[in-house]
Coordinates of C-alpha atoms in Angstrom, one line a residue:
M13 CA 42.8 -5.0 -1.0
A14 CA 39.1 -4.2 -0.4
T15 CA 37.5 -4.9 3.0
L16 CA 34.1 -6.7 2.7
Q17 CA 32.0 -6.3 5.8
L18 CA 28.6 -7.8 6.4
T19 CA 26.1 -5.6 8.1
Q20 CA 22.4 -5.6 8.9
A21 CA 22.2 -1.8 9.2
P22 CA 19.8 0.0 6.8
I23 CA 21.5 0.7 3.5
L24 CA 19.7 3.9 2.7
T25 CA 21.2 5.6 5.8
S26 CA 24.7 4.5 4.8
S27 CA 27.5 7.0 4.2
A28 CA 28.7 5.1 1.2
Q29 CA 29.8 7.1 -1.9
L30 CA 28.4 4.4 -4.2
L31 CA 25.3 2.2 -3.8
I32 CA 25.0 -1.1 -5.6
L33 CA 21.4 -2.0 -6.1
P34 CA 20.4 -5.4 -7.7
V35 CA 17.7 -4.8 -10.3
N36 CA 16.0 -6.6 -13.2
T37 CA 15.3 -5.8 -16.9
A38 CA 11.5 -5.6 -16.4
G39 CA 11.7 -2.3 -14.6
I40 CA 9.7 -3.7 -11.7
L41 CA 11.2 -3.1 -8.2
L42 CA 9.5 -5.2 -5.5
D43 CA 12.1 -5.1 -2.7
P44 CA 11.0 -2.4 -0.2
V45 CA 14.5 -0.8 -0.2
L46 CA 14.5 -0.6 -4.0
T47 CA 11.0 0.8 -4.0
K48 CA 12.1 3.5 -1.6
S49 CA 15.2 4.2 -3.7
K50 CA 12.8 5.2 -6.5
T51 CA 11.8 8.3 -4.6
L52 CA 15.1 9.0 -2.9
F53 CA 17.1 8.9 -6.2
P54 CA 14.6 9.8 -8.9
D55 CA 17.3 10.6 -11.5
N56 CA 18.7 7.1 -11.2
Y57 CA 15.2 5.5 -11.4
Q58 CA 14.2 7.5 -14.5
R59 CA 17.4 6.5 -16.3
Y60 CA 17.0 2.8 -15.2
Y61 CA 13.3 2.7 -16.2
R62 CA 14.0 4.3 -19.6
A63 CA 16.8 1.7 -20.2
C64 CA 14.3 -1.1 -19.4
R65 CA 11.6 0.2 -21.7
D66 CA 13.9 0.8 -24.7
G67 CA 15.6 -2.6 -24.3
S68 CA 19.1 -1.3 -23.8
L69 CA 19.6 -3.0 -20.4
N70 CA 20.9 -6.5 -20.5
V71 CA 20.9 -9.2 -17.8
G72 CA 24.4 -9.6 -16.5
S73 CA 25.4 -6.0 -16.8
C74 CA 25.9 -3.0 -14.5
M75 CA 24.4 0.4 -15.3
L76 CA 26.5 3.0 -13.5
H77 CA 24.7 6.3 -12.8
K78 CA 26.5 9.5 -11.6
R79 CA 24.0 11.5 -9.6
A80 CA 23.5 15.2 -10.3
L81 CA 23.6 17.7 -7.4
E82 CA 20.2 18.4 -6.2
Q83 CA 18.7 21.8 -6.5
A84 CA 17.7 23.5 -3.3
G85 CA 16.3 27.0 -3.5
L86 CA 18.6 29.3 -5.5
G87 CA 21.8 27.4 -5.0
I88 CA 23.0 23.9 -5.3
S89 CA 23.1 21.9 -2.1
S90 CA 25.5 19.1 -1.4
N91 CA 24.1 15.6 -1.5
G92 CA 24.9 15.3 2.2
N93 CA 24.7 11.7 3.2
Q94 CA 23.6 10.5 -0.2
P95 CA 25.8 8.6 -2.6
S96 CA 27.4 10.2 -5.6
Y97 CA 27.0 7.1 -7.8
I98 CA 24.5 4.3 -8.0
A99 CA 25.4 1.0 -9.7
N100 CA 22.3 -0.8 -11.0
L101 CA 23.4 -4.5 -11.0
V102 CA 21.2 -6.3 -13.5
I103 CA 20.8 -9.8 -12.0
S104 CA 17.6 -11.1 -13.6
D105 CA 15.0 -10.5 -16.3
H106 CA 12.1 -10.3 -13.9
P107 CA 11.7 -9.9 -10.1
Y108 CA 9.9 -13.3 -9.9
H109 CA 12.6 -15.2 -11.8
P110 CA 15.6 -16.6 -9.8
V111 CA 19.1 -15.1 -10.2
R112 CA 21.3 -17.4 -12.2
M113 CA 25.0 -17.8 -11.4
R114 CA 26.1 -16.8 -14.9
W115 CA 24.1 -13.6 -14.8
L116 CA 25.3 -12.7 -11.3
T117 CA 28.9 -13.4 -12.2
E118 CA 28.7 -11.3 -15.4
A119 CA 27.0 -8.4 -13.6
V120 CA 29.5 -8.3 -10.7
T121 CA 32.4 -8.6 -13.1
D122 CA 31.0 -5.6 -15.2
C123 CA 30.5 -3.7 -11.9
Q124 CA 34.1 -4.4 -10.8
Q125 CA 35.5 -3.1 -14.2
Q126 CA 33.5 0.1 -13.8
L127 CA 34.6 0.6 -10.2
I128 CA 38.3 0.7 -11.0
P129 CA 38.3 4.2 -12.7
L130 CA 36.0 5.5 -9.9
I131 CA 38.4 4.3 -7.2
R132 CA 41.5 5.6 -9.1
Y133 CA 40.2 9.0 -10.4
Q134 CA 37.1 9.9 -8.4
G135 CA 38.4 8.9 -4.9
I136 CA 35.6 6.3 -4.2
R137 CA 36.5 4.6 -1.0
R138 CA 33.2 3.4 0.5
I139 CA 30.6 1.2 -1.2
A140 CA 27.3 -0.3 0.1
L141 CA 25.7 -3.3 -1.6
L142 CA 22.1 -4.4 -1.1
A143 CA 22.2 -8.2 -0.8
R144 CA 18.5 -9.0 -0.1
P145 CA 17.4 -9.1 -3.8
L146 CA 20.2 -11.5 -4.4
I147 CA 19.0 -14.0 -1.7
H148 CA 15.3 -13.3 -1.7
N149 CA 13.3 -16.5 -1.8
S150 CA 16.5 -18.4 -1.5
V151 CA 16.2 -21.9 -0.1
R152 CA 19.1 -24.0 1.4
N153 CA 20.0 -26.7 -1.0
N154 CA 23.4 -28.1 -0.5
D155 CA 22.8 -31.4 -2.3
P156 CA 25.6 -31.4 -5.0
E157 CA 23.7 -33.7 -7.3
T158 CA 20.6 -31.5 -7.5
R159 CA 22.7 -28.3 -7.7
S160 CA 24.8 -29.7 -10.7
S161 CA 21.8 -31.0 -12.6
G162 CA 21.4 -27.7 -14.4
Q163 CA 18.0 -26.9 -12.9
S164 CA 17.3 -23.3 -12.2
L165 CA 17.5 -23.5 -8.4
P166 CA 17.8 -20.4 -6.2
L167 CA 21.4 -19.6 -5.4
D168 CA 22.7 -20.2 -1.9
W169 CA 24.1 -17.3 0.1
D170 CA 27.0 -19.2 1.7
A171 CA 27.9 -21.5 -1.2
D172 CA 27.3 -19.3 -4.2
I173 CA 26.7 -15.6 -3.6
L174 CA 29.1 -14.6 -0.8
P175 CA 32.1 -16.5 -2.3
L176 CA 31.5 -14.8 -5.7
L177 CA 31.4 -11.3 -4.1
I178 CA 34.6 -12.0 -2.2
E179 CA 36.4 -13.4 -5.3
K180 CA 35.3 -10.5 -7.6
L181 CA 35.5 -7.5 -5.3
Q182 CA 38.3 -8.3 -2.8
D183 CA 41.1 -7.2 -5.1
L184 CA 39.8 -3.7 -5.6
P185 CA 42.3 -1.3 -3.9
K186 CA 41.7 0.9 -0.9
L187 CA 38.0 0.2 -0.7
R188 CA 35.5 -0.7 2.1
I189 CA 32.4 -2.6 0.9
D190 CA 29.5 -2.9 3.3
V191 CA 27.3 -5.8 2.2
H192 CA 23.8 -5.1 3.7
V193 CA 22.2 -8.5 4.4
P194 CA 18.7 -9.2 5.8
K195 CA 18.3 -9.9 9.5
N196 CA 17.7 -13.7 8.9
I197 CA 21.3 -14.2 7.6
E198 CA 23.7 -15.4 10.3
F199 CA 27.3 -14.1 10.2

């Protein structure tokens, strides 16, 4: 069983072996953490951006990237506190478009399937997930009539997103998942 833990600590200083970063298919990263990840993990960003430009990235998928060791001087340095893998969770087609439940469910399911071999064969035990792009611009709307009308309303953290993450990720074995939430989320 995986342990999901909510935290407000900065994700980029995490000691996780794998980062899950929510992205879009437009190749535009507006979240400050995602923008900083472009320079911290240039190999991941270049692969992600190329996939956006050539149309091979689909909403509702997860693009897993194994990071190469960084060159330092004449030898190869270890990645230190940096993750070995980055999972680009494709949750929307544009940063200004809301995340749809179907897209999020498909992306998290795809991510879960790709995590199983990493846990089993690569020894991944610690994951960090950036939650802010999932709940950015989210408004509280618990009116069941409005929510079931099929309108494209922003997803609610407590009613939609967190239960989905728990349902899809809690059965992964021997894993700690730190879900990095913004400071305005109560837990």
